[in-house]
PDB file of C-alpha atoms in Angstrom:
ATOM      1  CA  UNK D   1     -34.286  30.162  14.853  1.00 44.00           C
ATOM      2  CA  UNK D   2     -35.215  28.814  11.416  1.00 48.00           C
ATOM      3  CA  UNK D   3     -32.192  30.548   9.923  1.00 40.00           C
ATOM      4  CA  UNK D   4     -29.892  29.036  12.563  1.00 46.00           C
ATOM      5  CA  UNK D   5     -31.271  25.549  11.962  1.00 44.00           C
ATOM      6  CA  UNK D   6     -30.875  26.000   8.211  1.00 41.00           C
ATOM      7  CA  UNK D   7     -27.223  27.035   8.615  1.00 40.00           C
ATOM      8  CA  UNK D   8     -26.500  24.053  10.857  1.00 40.00           C
ATOM      9  CA  UNK D   9     -28.153  21.673   8.385  1.00 45.00           C
ATOM     10  CA  UNK D  10     -26.129  23.145   5.523  1.00 41.00           C
ATOM     11  CA  UNK D  11     -22.877  22.765   7.462  1.00 38.00           C
ATOM     12  CA  UNK D  12     -23.688  19.153   8.291  1.00 42.00           C
ATOM     13  CA  UNK D  13     -24.554  18.527   4.662  1.00 41.00           C
ATOM     14  CA  UNK D  14     -21.249  20.014   3.470  1.00 38.00           C
ATOM     15  CA  UNK D  15     -19.366  17.908   6.027  1.00 42.00           C
ATOM     16  CA  UNK D  16     -21.071  14.759   4.769  1.00 41.00           C
ATOM     17  CA  UNK D  17     -20.334  15.617   1.137  1.00 44.00           C
ATOM     18  CA  UNK D  18     -16.664  16.261   2.027  1.00 39.00           C
ATOM     19  CA  UNK D  19     -16.374  12.606   3.051  1.00 86.00           C
ATOM     20  CA  UNK D  20     -17.535  11.386  -0.377  1.00 95.00           C
ATOM     21  CA  UNK D  21     -14.802  10.988  -2.998  1.00 98.00           C
ATOM     22  CA  UNK D  22     -14.530   9.825  -6.594  1.00 98.00           C
ATOM     23  CA  UNK D  23     -11.070  10.964  -7.703  1.00 98.00           C
ATOM     24  CA  UNK D  24      -7.795   9.984  -6.016  1.00 98.00           C
ATOM     25  CA  UNK D  25      -4.442  11.267  -7.289  1.00 98.00           C
ATOM     26  CA  UNK D  26      -1.002  11.049  -5.709  1.00 98.00           C
ATOM     27  CA  UNK D  27       2.660  11.864  -6.287  1.00 98.00           C
ATOM     28  CA  UNK D  28       5.457  10.351  -4.253  1.00 98.00           C
ATOM     29  CA  UNK D  29       9.199  10.290  -3.712  1.00 98.00           C
ATOM     30  CA  UNK D  30      11.121   7.451  -2.080  1.00 97.00           C
ATOM     31  CA  UNK D  31      14.845   7.327  -1.369  1.00 96.00           C
ATOM     32  CA  UNK D  32      16.386   3.975  -0.453  1.00 92.00           C
ATOM     33  CA  UNK D  33      19.930   4.005   0.968  1.00 90.00           C
ATOM     34  CA  UNK D  34      21.761   0.683   1.140  1.00 83.00           C
ATOM     35  CA  UNK D  35      24.949   0.061   3.127  1.00 78.00           C
ATOM     36  CA  UNK D  36      26.508  -3.370   2.494  1.00 72.00           C
ATOM     37  CA  UNK D  37      29.192  -4.728   4.796  1.00 67.00           C
ATOM     38  CA  UNK D  38      31.034  -7.514   2.928  1.00 65.00           C
ATOM     39  CA  UNK D  39      33.305  -9.856   4.850  1.00 58.00           C
ATOM     40  CA  UNK D  40      35.748 -10.515   2.012  1.00 57.00           C
ATOM     41  CA  UNK D  41      39.418 -11.318   1.500  1.00 51.00           C
ATOM     42  CA  UNK D  42      41.737  -8.309   1.384  1.00 52.00           C
ATOM     43  CA  UNK D  43      44.750  -8.863  -0.876  1.00 54.00           C
ATOM     44  CA  UNK D  44      46.583  -5.894   0.645  1.00 55.00           C
ATOM     45  CA  UNK D  45      46.211  -7.117   4.212  1.00 50.00           C
ATOM     46  CA  UNK D  46      46.127 -10.823   3.277  1.00 54.00           C
ATOM     47  CA  UNK D  47      43.248 -11.506   5.604  1.00 52.00           C
ATOM     48  CA  UNK D  48      39.445 -11.349   5.751  1.00 56.00           C
ATOM     49  CA  UNK D  49      38.505  -7.725   6.183  1.00 56.00           C
ATOM     50  CA  UNK D  50      35.039  -6.072   6.215  1.00 60.00           C
ATOM     51  CA  UNK D  51      34.469  -3.857   3.177  1.00 63.00           C
ATOM     52  CA  UNK D  52      31.672  -1.331   2.981  1.00 63.00           C
ATOM     53  CA  UNK D  53      29.701  -0.596  -0.209  1.00 70.00           C
ATOM     54  CA  UNK D  54      27.123   2.195  -0.316  1.00 73.00           C
ATOM     55  CA  UNK D  55      24.404   2.770  -2.915  1.00 80.00           C
ATOM     56  CA  UNK D  56      21.119   4.616  -3.191  1.00 89.00           C
ATOM     57  CA  UNK D  57      18.041   4.426  -5.397  1.00 93.00           C
ATOM     58  CA  UNK D  58      15.411   7.126  -5.878  1.00 96.00           C
ATOM     59  CA  UNK D  59      11.832   6.265  -6.800  1.00 96.00           C
ATOM     60  CA  UNK D  60       9.391   8.762  -8.324  1.00 98.00           C
ATOM     61  CA  UNK D  61       5.721   7.858  -8.693  1.00 98.00           C
ATOM     62  CA  UNK D  62       2.467   9.401  -9.858  1.00 98.00           C
ATOM     63  CA  UNK D  63      -0.944   7.791 -10.088  1.00 98.00           C
ATOM     64  CA  UNK D  64      -4.628   8.485 -10.319  1.00 98.00           C
ATOM     65  CA  UNK D  65      -7.856   6.498  -9.911  1.00 98.00           C
ATOM     66  CA  UNK D  66     -11.363   7.647 -10.799  1.00 98.00           C
ATOM     67  CA  UNK D  67     -14.434   5.858  -9.431  1.00 98.00           C
ATOM     68  CA  UNK D  68     -17.765   6.155 -11.248  1.00 98.00           C
ATOM     69  CA  UNK D  69     -19.658   6.395  -7.942  1.00 97.00           C
ATOM     70  CA  UNK D  70     -18.879   8.016  -4.617  1.00 97.00           C
ATOM     71  CA  UNK D  71     -16.670   6.222  -2.113  1.00 96.00           C
ATOM     72  CA  UNK D  72     -17.551   6.956   1.509  1.00 95.00           C
ATOM     73  CA  UNK D  73     -14.824   7.393   4.122  1.00 96.00           C
ATOM     74  CA  UNK D  74     -15.232   5.123   7.141  1.00 95.00           C
ATOM     75  CA  UNK D  75     -14.374   7.945   9.534  1.00 95.00           C
ATOM     76  CA  UNK D  76     -10.701   8.660   8.813  1.00 97.00           C
ATOM     77  CA  UNK D  77     -10.590  10.368   5.441  1.00 97.00           C
ATOM     78  CA  UNK D  78      -8.165   7.817   3.994  1.00 97.00           C
ATOM     79  CA  UNK D  79     -10.010   4.688   5.166  1.00 97.00           C
ATOM     80  CA  UNK D  80     -12.540   3.075   2.805  1.00 96.00           C
ATOM     81  CA  UNK D  81     -14.297  -0.249   2.240  1.00 95.00           C
ATOM     82  CA  UNK D  82     -12.066  -3.292   2.604  1.00 97.00           C
ATOM     83  CA  UNK D  83     -13.548  -4.773  -0.578  1.00 97.00           C
ATOM     84  CA  UNK D  84     -14.061  -2.333  -3.419  1.00 97.00           C
ATOM     85  CA  UNK D  85     -17.223  -2.801  -5.490  1.00 97.00           C
ATOM     86  CA  UNK D  86     -17.256   0.434  -7.508  1.00 98.00           C
ATOM     87  CA  UNK D  87     -16.246   0.572 -11.179  1.00 98.00           C
ATOM     88  CA  UNK D  88     -13.091   2.565 -11.823  1.00 98.00           C
ATOM     89  CA  UNK D  89     -10.261   3.455 -14.166  1.00 98.00           C
ATOM     90  CA  UNK D  90      -6.673   4.041 -13.119  1.00 98.00           C
ATOM     91  CA  UNK D  91      -3.243   4.962 -14.452  1.00 98.00           C
ATOM     92  CA  UNK D  92       0.206   5.179 -12.895  1.00 98.00           C
ATOM     93  CA  UNK D  93       3.904   5.645 -13.572  1.00 98.00           C
ATOM     94  CA  UNK D  94       7.010   4.767 -11.520  1.00 97.00           C
ATOM     95  CA  UNK D  95      10.623   5.642 -12.296  1.00 96.00           C
ATOM     96  CA  UNK D  96      13.588   4.251 -10.378  1.00 95.00           C
ATOM     97  CA  UNK D  97      16.970   5.948 -10.645  1.00 94.00           C
ATOM     98  CA  UNK D  98      19.911   3.982  -9.235  1.00 88.00           C
ATOM     99  CA  UNK D  99      23.652   4.469  -9.305  1.00 79.00           C
ATOM    100  CA  UNK D 100      24.113   1.704 -11.867  1.00 77.00           C
ATOM    101  CA  UNK D 101      20.806   1.503 -13.769  1.00 80.00           C
ATOM    102  CA  UNK D 102      17.377   3.094 -14.184  1.00 90.00           C
ATOM    103  CA  UNK D 103      13.977   1.503 -14.737  1.00 93.00           C
ATOM    104  CA  UNK D 104      10.482   2.642 -15.700  1.00 95.00           C
ATOM    105  CA  UNK D 105       7.036   1.170 -15.240  1.00 95.00           C
ATOM    106  CA  UNK D 106       3.700   2.551 -16.408  1.00 96.00           C
ATOM    107  CA  UNK D 107       0.200   1.093 -16.622  1.00 96.00           C
ATOM    108  CA  UNK D 108      -3.418   1.924 -17.325  1.00 98.00           C
ATOM    109  CA  UNK D 109      -6.484  -0.178 -16.548  1.00 98.00           C
ATOM    110  CA  UNK D 110      -9.895  -0.430 -14.986  1.00 98.00           C
ATOM    111  CA  UNK D 111     -12.557  -2.543 -13.284  1.00 98.00           C
ATOM    112  CA  UNK D 112     -16.252  -2.894 -14.086  1.00 98.00           C
ATOM    113  CA  UNK D 113     -18.799  -4.229 -11.598  1.00 98.00           C
ATOM    114  CA  UNK D 114     -22.227  -5.456 -12.742  1.00 96.00           C
ATOM    115  CA  UNK D 115     -24.570  -7.143 -10.290  1.00 92.00           C
ATOM    116  CA  UNK D 116     -22.309  -9.695  -8.581  1.00 96.00           C
ATOM    117  CA  UNK D 117     -19.703  -9.883 -11.346  1.00 98.00           C
ATOM    118  CA  UNK D 118     -16.363  -8.169 -11.845  1.00 98.00           C
ATOM    119  CA  UNK D 119     -14.307  -7.860 -15.010  1.00 98.00           C
ATOM    120  CA  UNK D 120     -11.119  -5.874 -15.333  1.00 98.00           C
ATOM    121  CA  UNK D 121      -7.874  -5.477 -17.170  1.00 97.00           C
ATOM    122  CA  UNK D 122      -4.725  -3.429 -17.512  1.00 97.00           C
ATOM    123  CA  UNK D 123      -1.883  -2.771 -19.910  1.00 97.00           C
ATOM    124  CA  UNK D 124       1.583  -1.903 -18.677  1.00 95.00           C
ATOM    125  CA  UNK D 125       5.182  -1.586 -19.745  1.00 94.00           C
ATOM    126  CA  UNK D 126       8.290  -2.366 -17.701  1.00 89.00           C
ATOM    127  CA  UNK D 127      11.586  -1.359 -19.310  1.00 87.00           C
ATOM    128  CA  UNK D 128      10.224  -2.063 -22.772  1.00 86.00           C
ATOM    129  CA  UNK D 129       8.504  -5.323 -21.792  1.00 91.00           C
ATOM    130  CA  UNK D 130       4.724  -5.482 -22.186  1.00 92.00           C
ATOM    131  CA  UNK D 131       2.592  -6.566 -19.226  1.00 93.00           C
ATOM    132  CA  UNK D 132      -1.065  -7.524 -19.776  1.00 95.00           C
ATOM    133  CA  UNK D 133      -3.559  -8.451 -17.062  1.00 96.00           C
ATOM    134  CA  UNK D 134      -7.154  -9.708 -17.362  1.00 98.00           C
ATOM    135  CA  UNK D 135      -9.384 -10.258 -14.313  1.00 98.00           C
ATOM    136  CA  UNK D 136     -12.762 -11.884 -13.659  1.00 98.00           C
ATOM    137  CA  UNK D 137     -14.451 -12.112 -10.264  1.00 98.00           C
ATOM    138  CA  UNK D 138     -17.674 -12.877  -8.446  1.00 98.00           C
ATOM    139  CA  UNK D 139     -19.284 -11.632  -5.206  1.00 98.00           C
ATOM    140  CA  UNK D 140     -20.823 -14.569  -3.357  1.00 98.00           C
ATOM    141  CA  UNK D 141     -22.037 -12.066  -0.750  1.00 97.00           C
ATOM    142  CA  UNK D 142     -21.349  -8.324  -0.339  1.00 96.00           C
ATOM    143  CA  UNK D 143     -18.601  -9.333   2.127  1.00 97.00           C
ATOM    144  CA  UNK D 144     -17.029 -12.232   0.223  1.00 98.00           C
ATOM    145  CA  UNK D 145     -15.567 -12.189  -3.245  1.00 98.00           C
ATOM    146  CA  UNK D 146     -13.146 -14.235  -5.337  1.00 98.00           C
ATOM    147  CA  UNK D 147     -11.346 -13.393  -8.548  1.00 97.00           C
ATOM    148  CA  UNK D 148      -8.846 -14.882 -10.963  1.00 97.00           C
ATOM    149  CA  UNK D 149      -6.281 -12.854 -12.898  1.00 96.00           C
ATOM    150  CA  UNK D 150      -4.158 -13.866 -15.844  1.00 94.00           C
ATOM    151  CA  UNK D 151      -0.884 -11.997 -16.298  1.00 91.00           C
ATOM    152  CA  UNK D 152       1.473 -12.014 -19.272  1.00 92.00           C
ATOM    153  CA  UNK D 153       4.923 -10.388 -19.300  1.00 86.00           C
ATOM    154  CA  UNK D 154       6.631 -10.668 -22.661  1.00 80.00           C
ATOM    155  CA  UNK D 155       5.097 -14.088 -23.290  1.00 78.00           C
ATOM    156  CA  UNK D 156       5.591 -15.475 -19.777  1.00 86.00           C
ATOM    157  CA  UNK D 157       2.191 -16.067 -18.176  1.00 89.00           C
ATOM    158  CA  UNK D 158       0.927 -16.820 -14.689  1.00 89.00           C
ATOM    159  CA  UNK D 159      -2.434 -17.070 -12.932  1.00 92.00           C
ATOM    160  CA  UNK D 160      -3.238 -15.314  -9.657  1.00 93.00           C
ATOM    161  CA  UNK D 161      -6.153 -16.450  -7.477  1.00 95.00           C
ATOM    162  CA  UNK D 162      -7.501 -14.019  -4.887  1.00 97.00           C
ATOM    163  CA  UNK D 163     -10.160 -14.345  -2.204  1.00 98.00           C
ATOM    164  CA  UNK D 164     -11.373 -11.558   0.095  1.00 98.00           C
ATOM    165  CA  UNK D 165     -13.670 -11.732   3.111  1.00 98.00           C
ATOM    166  CA  UNK D 166     -14.876  -8.959   5.423  1.00 98.00           C
ATOM    167  CA  UNK D 167     -16.466  -9.769   8.788  1.00 98.00           C
ATOM    168  CA  UNK D 168     -18.329  -6.766  10.262  1.00 97.00           C
ATOM    169  CA  UNK D 169     -18.677  -6.423  14.043  1.00 96.00           C
ATOM    170  CA  UNK D 170     -20.997  -3.398  13.843  1.00 94.00           C
ATOM    171  CA  UNK D 171     -21.634  -0.485  11.471  1.00 90.00           C
ATOM    172  CA  UNK D 172     -17.970   0.611  11.562  1.00 92.00           C
ATOM    173  CA  UNK D 173     -15.683  -2.081  12.994  1.00 97.00           C
ATOM    174  CA  UNK D 174     -14.550  -5.051  10.901  1.00 98.00           C
ATOM    175  CA  UNK D 175     -11.808  -7.561  10.288  1.00 98.00           C
ATOM    176  CA  UNK D 176     -10.828  -8.449   6.740  1.00 98.00           C
ATOM    177  CA  UNK D 177      -8.905 -11.384   5.289  1.00 98.00           C
ATOM    178  CA  UNK D 178      -7.222 -11.754   1.897  1.00 98.00           C
ATOM    179  CA  UNK D 179      -5.631 -14.863   0.416  1.00 96.00           C
ATOM    180  CA  UNK D 180      -3.636 -14.571  -2.795  1.00 95.00           C
ATOM    181  CA  UNK D 181      -2.076 -17.538  -4.608  1.00 92.00           C
ATOM    182  CA  UNK D 182       0.599 -16.346  -7.037  1.00 80.00           C
ATOM    183  CA  UNK D 183       0.426 -19.335  -9.361  1.00 67.00           C
ATOM    184  CA  UNK D 184       0.835 -23.073  -8.843  1.00 60.00           C
ATOM    185  CA  UNK D 185       3.715 -24.186  -6.576  1.00 64.00           C
ATOM    186  CA  UNK D 186       4.781 -20.574  -6.006  1.00 74.00           C
ATOM    187  CA  UNK D 187       4.387 -18.004  -3.264  1.00 80.00           C
ATOM    188  CA  UNK D 188       1.036 -17.459  -1.577  1.00 92.00           C
ATOM    189  CA  UNK D 189       0.208 -14.473   0.607  1.00 94.00           C
ATOM    190  CA  UNK D 190      -2.218 -14.295   3.515  1.00 96.00           C
ATOM    191  CA  UNK D 191      -3.053 -10.836   4.861  1.00 97.00           C
ATOM    192  CA  UNK D 192      -5.515  -9.351   7.318  1.00 98.00           C
ATOM    193  CA  UNK D 193      -6.715  -5.958   8.528  1.00 98.00           C
ATOM    194  CA  UNK D 194      -8.649  -4.884  11.622  1.00 98.00           C
ATOM    195  CA  UNK D 195     -10.458  -1.528  11.851  1.00 98.00           C
ATOM    196  CA  UNK D 196     -11.787  -0.154  15.157  1.00 98.00           C
ATOM    197  CA  UNK D 197     -13.730   3.020  15.931  1.00 97.00           C
ATOM    198  CA  UNK D 198     -12.552   4.062  19.416  1.00 97.00           C
ATOM    199  CA  UNK D 199     -15.079   6.889  19.747  1.00 95.00           C
ATOM    200  CA  UNK D 200     -14.621  10.683  19.883  1.00 95.00           C
ATOM    201  CA  UNK D 201     -13.392  10.571  16.251  1.00 95.00           C
ATOM    202  CA  UNK D 202     -10.363   8.411  17.122  1.00 97.00           C
ATOM    203  CA  UNK D 203      -9.637   5.144  15.322  1.00 98.00           C
ATOM    204  CA  UNK D 204      -7.177   2.262  15.183  1.00 97.00           C
ATOM    205  CA  UNK D 205      -6.107  -0.200  12.479  1.00 98.00           C
ATOM    206  CA  UNK D 206      -3.954  -3.308  12.683  1.00 98.00           C
ATOM    207  CA  UNK D 207      -2.711  -5.210   9.644  1.00 97.00           C
ATOM    208  CA  UNK D 208      -0.369  -8.065   8.871  1.00 97.00           C
ATOM    209  CA  UNK D 209       0.744 -10.392   6.091  1.00 97.00           C
ATOM    210  CA  UNK D 210       2.552 -13.725   5.785  1.00 95.00           C
ATOM    211  CA  UNK D 211       4.240 -15.278   2.731  1.00 91.00           C
ATOM    212  CA  UNK D 212       3.836 -19.053   2.591  1.00 86.00           C
ATOM    213  CA  UNK D 213       7.096 -20.235   1.008  1.00 82.00           C
ATOM    214  CA  UNK D 214       9.624 -17.715   2.271  1.00 80.00           C
ATOM    215  CA  UNK D 215       7.997 -17.215   5.672  1.00 83.00           C
ATOM    216  CA  UNK D 216       8.389 -13.459   5.377  1.00 89.00           C
ATOM    217  CA  UNK D 217       5.968 -11.490   7.545  1.00 95.00           C
ATOM    218  CA  UNK D 218       4.861  -7.888   8.012  1.00 95.00           C
ATOM    219  CA  UNK D 219       2.952  -6.303  10.892  1.00 97.00           C
ATOM    220  CA  UNK D 220       1.700  -2.738  11.219  1.00 98.00           C
ATOM    221  CA  UNK D 221      -0.680  -0.540  13.129  1.00 98.00           C
ATOM    222  CA  UNK D 222      -2.034   2.977  12.770  1.00 98.00           C
ATOM    223  CA  UNK D 223      -3.641   5.260  15.335  1.00 98.00           C
ATOM    224  CA  UNK D 224      -5.885   8.128  14.205  1.00 98.00           C
ATOM    225  CA  UNK D 225      -5.911  11.117  16.561  1.00 98.00           C
ATOM    226  CA  UNK D 226      -8.795  12.414  14.440  1.00 97.00           C
ATOM    227  CA  UNK D 227     -10.307  11.896  10.992  1.00 97.00           C
ATOM    228  CA  UNK D 228      -7.417  13.987   9.621  1.00 98.00           C
ATOM    229  CA  UNK D 229      -4.243  12.888  11.435  1.00 98.00           C
ATOM    230  CA  UNK D 230      -2.553   9.544  12.131  1.00 98.00           C
ATOM    231  CA  UNK D 231       0.710   7.920  13.140  1.00 98.00           C
ATOM    232  CA  UNK D 232       1.756   4.409  12.154  1.00 98.00           C
ATOM    233  CA  UNK D 233       4.328   1.825  13.231  1.00 98.00           C
ATOM    234  CA  UNK D 234       5.473  -1.270  11.337  1.00 98.00           C
ATOM    235  CA  UNK D 235       7.790  -4.244  11.733  1.00 97.00           C
ATOM    236  CA  UNK D 236       8.798  -7.020   9.356  1.00 93.00           C
ATOM    237  CA  UNK D 237      11.215  -9.836   8.754  1.00 84.00           C
ATOM    238  CA  UNK D 238      14.966  -9.052   8.684  1.00 77.00           C
ATOM    239  CA  UNK D 239      14.787  -6.619  11.615  1.00 86.00           C
ATOM    240  CA  UNK D 240      12.993  -3.961   9.607  1.00 91.00           C
ATOM    241  CA  UNK D 241      11.041  -1.274  11.470  1.00 97.00           C
ATOM    242  CA  UNK D 242       9.170   1.785  10.291  1.00 98.00           C
ATOM    243  CA  UNK D 243       7.258   4.846  11.389  1.00 98.00           C
ATOM    244  CA  UNK D 244       4.868   7.018   9.356  1.00 98.00           C
ATOM    245  CA  UNK D 245       2.789  10.154   9.816  1.00 98.00           C
ATOM    246  CA  UNK D 246      -0.153  11.427   7.767  1.00 98.00           C
ATOM    247  CA  UNK D 247      -2.239  14.588   7.903  1.00 98.00           C
ATOM    248  CA  UNK D 248      -5.082  16.118   5.869  1.00 98.00           C
ATOM    249  CA  UNK D 249      -4.566  19.887   5.593  1.00 98.00           C
ATOM    250  CA  UNK D 250      -8.072  20.053   4.128  1.00 97.00           C
ATOM    251  CA  UNK D 251     -10.578  17.240   3.442  1.00 96.00           C
ATOM    252  CA  UNK D 252      -9.000  17.049  -0.043  1.00 97.00           C
ATOM    253  CA  UNK D 253      -5.229  17.393   0.526  1.00 98.00           C
ATOM    254  CA  UNK D 254      -3.223  14.665   2.262  1.00 98.00           C
ATOM    255  CA  UNK D 255       0.504  14.601   3.052  1.00 98.00           C
ATOM    256  CA  UNK D 256       2.339  11.513   4.298  1.00 98.00           C
ATOM    257  CA  UNK D 257       5.941  10.950   5.395  1.00 98.00           C
ATOM    258  CA  UNK D 258       7.625   7.726   6.457  1.00 98.00           C
ATOM    259  CA  UNK D 259      10.928   6.183   7.496  1.00 98.00           C
ATOM    260  CA  UNK D 260      12.075   2.547   7.571  1.00 96.00           C
ATOM    261  CA  UNK D 261      15.297   1.015   8.861  1.00 94.00           C
ATOM    262  CA  UNK D 262      16.431  -2.575   8.464  1.00 90.00           C
ATOM    263  CA  UNK D 263      19.436  -4.859   8.875  1.00 84.00           C
ATOM    264  CA  UNK D 264      19.600  -8.120   6.910  1.00 78.00           C
ATOM    265  CA  UNK D 265      22.235 -10.842   7.087  1.00 73.00           C
ATOM    266  CA  UNK D 266      22.695 -12.658   3.770  1.00 68.00           C
ATOM    267  CA  UNK D 267      25.567 -15.153   3.481  1.00 65.00           C
ATOM    268  CA  UNK D 268      28.737 -13.096   3.913  1.00 63.00           C
ATOM    269  CA  UNK D 269      26.833  -9.821   3.602  1.00 69.00           C
ATOM    270  CA  UNK D 270      25.365  -7.536   6.251  1.00 74.00           C
ATOM    271  CA  UNK D 271      22.940  -5.169   4.514  1.00 80.00           C
ATOM    272  CA  UNK D 272      21.708  -2.063   6.340  1.00 84.00           C
ATOM    273  CA  UNK D 273      18.998  -0.031   4.622  1.00 88.00           C
ATOM    274  CA  UNK D 274      17.272   3.268   5.286  1.00 94.00           C
ATOM    275  CA  UNK D 275      14.185   4.340   3.374  1.00 95.00           C
ATOM    276  CA  UNK D 276      12.575   7.781   3.325  1.00 97.00           C
ATOM    277  CA  UNK D 277       9.140   8.396   1.799  1.00 98.00           C
ATOM    278  CA  UNK D 278       7.150  11.545   1.029  1.00 98.00           C
ATOM    279  CA  UNK D 279       3.697  11.438  -0.614  1.00 98.00           C
ATOM    280  CA  UNK D 280       1.129  14.076  -1.520  1.00 98.00           C
ATOM    281  CA  UNK D 281      -2.442  13.022  -2.399  1.00 98.00           C
ATOM    282  CA  UNK D 282      -5.558  14.804  -3.641  1.00 98.00           C
ATOM    283  CA  UNK D 283      -9.065  13.415  -3.047  1.00 97.00           C
ATOM    284  CA  UNK D 284     -12.191  14.876  -4.641  1.00 96.00           C
TER     285      UNK D 284
END
């Protein structure tokens, strides 16, 4: 009996440890196909005739973040605290390959939390242009923080103000709000996320965002069949809809696939886009 109890305790302990992570690394591929229908003048036919232009862009990305303390999963193995308060370092690289031009972006940075204060910074490069970011923040409560970031891209600077608030309903469920002002007299973004434990290791999230000046909006939801597997749906401005699927093969290996389709009318253009995404992540 003692041996059986000991085995059970060890298994429970291993399970608990498996939900604690410090290192997150990912690699992704995204293909964006664009089909533009232009209502232009045809010299051959001497009339307005739709003309179709097709193009595609491939995105390759890798990234990694290391936290200096454990981050605890909220139930689903890819859901964590709405407001991060753990010091970390990170690095990433993105390459875009289009039919007419290519671009590259890489950065490295980190955040340090001490008592109620946050300081952070990053250095990046976009197609030969240097991007520098410095951040300072303060936690008024464990569930409410504000920070200010200064960004400089090849001499052009801007200030970003961010506020985050998390309202807990119980030990697991919460709703979170984020407001981000992207400089004076420019775009501001309001976003929110709701997390619900449905019981029997099933969960649900709902998130949305709204851009103040343009009026663009995004809405999405994700249902977790278990801690390991989920399906998501999304909708946004310009008749854009998406579906995604994620699954942990082990507590440390995550695969995600997604598809988005949209149709946008812009002046004399009708733009139809299809986007395919594949990501592989490692969590330890």
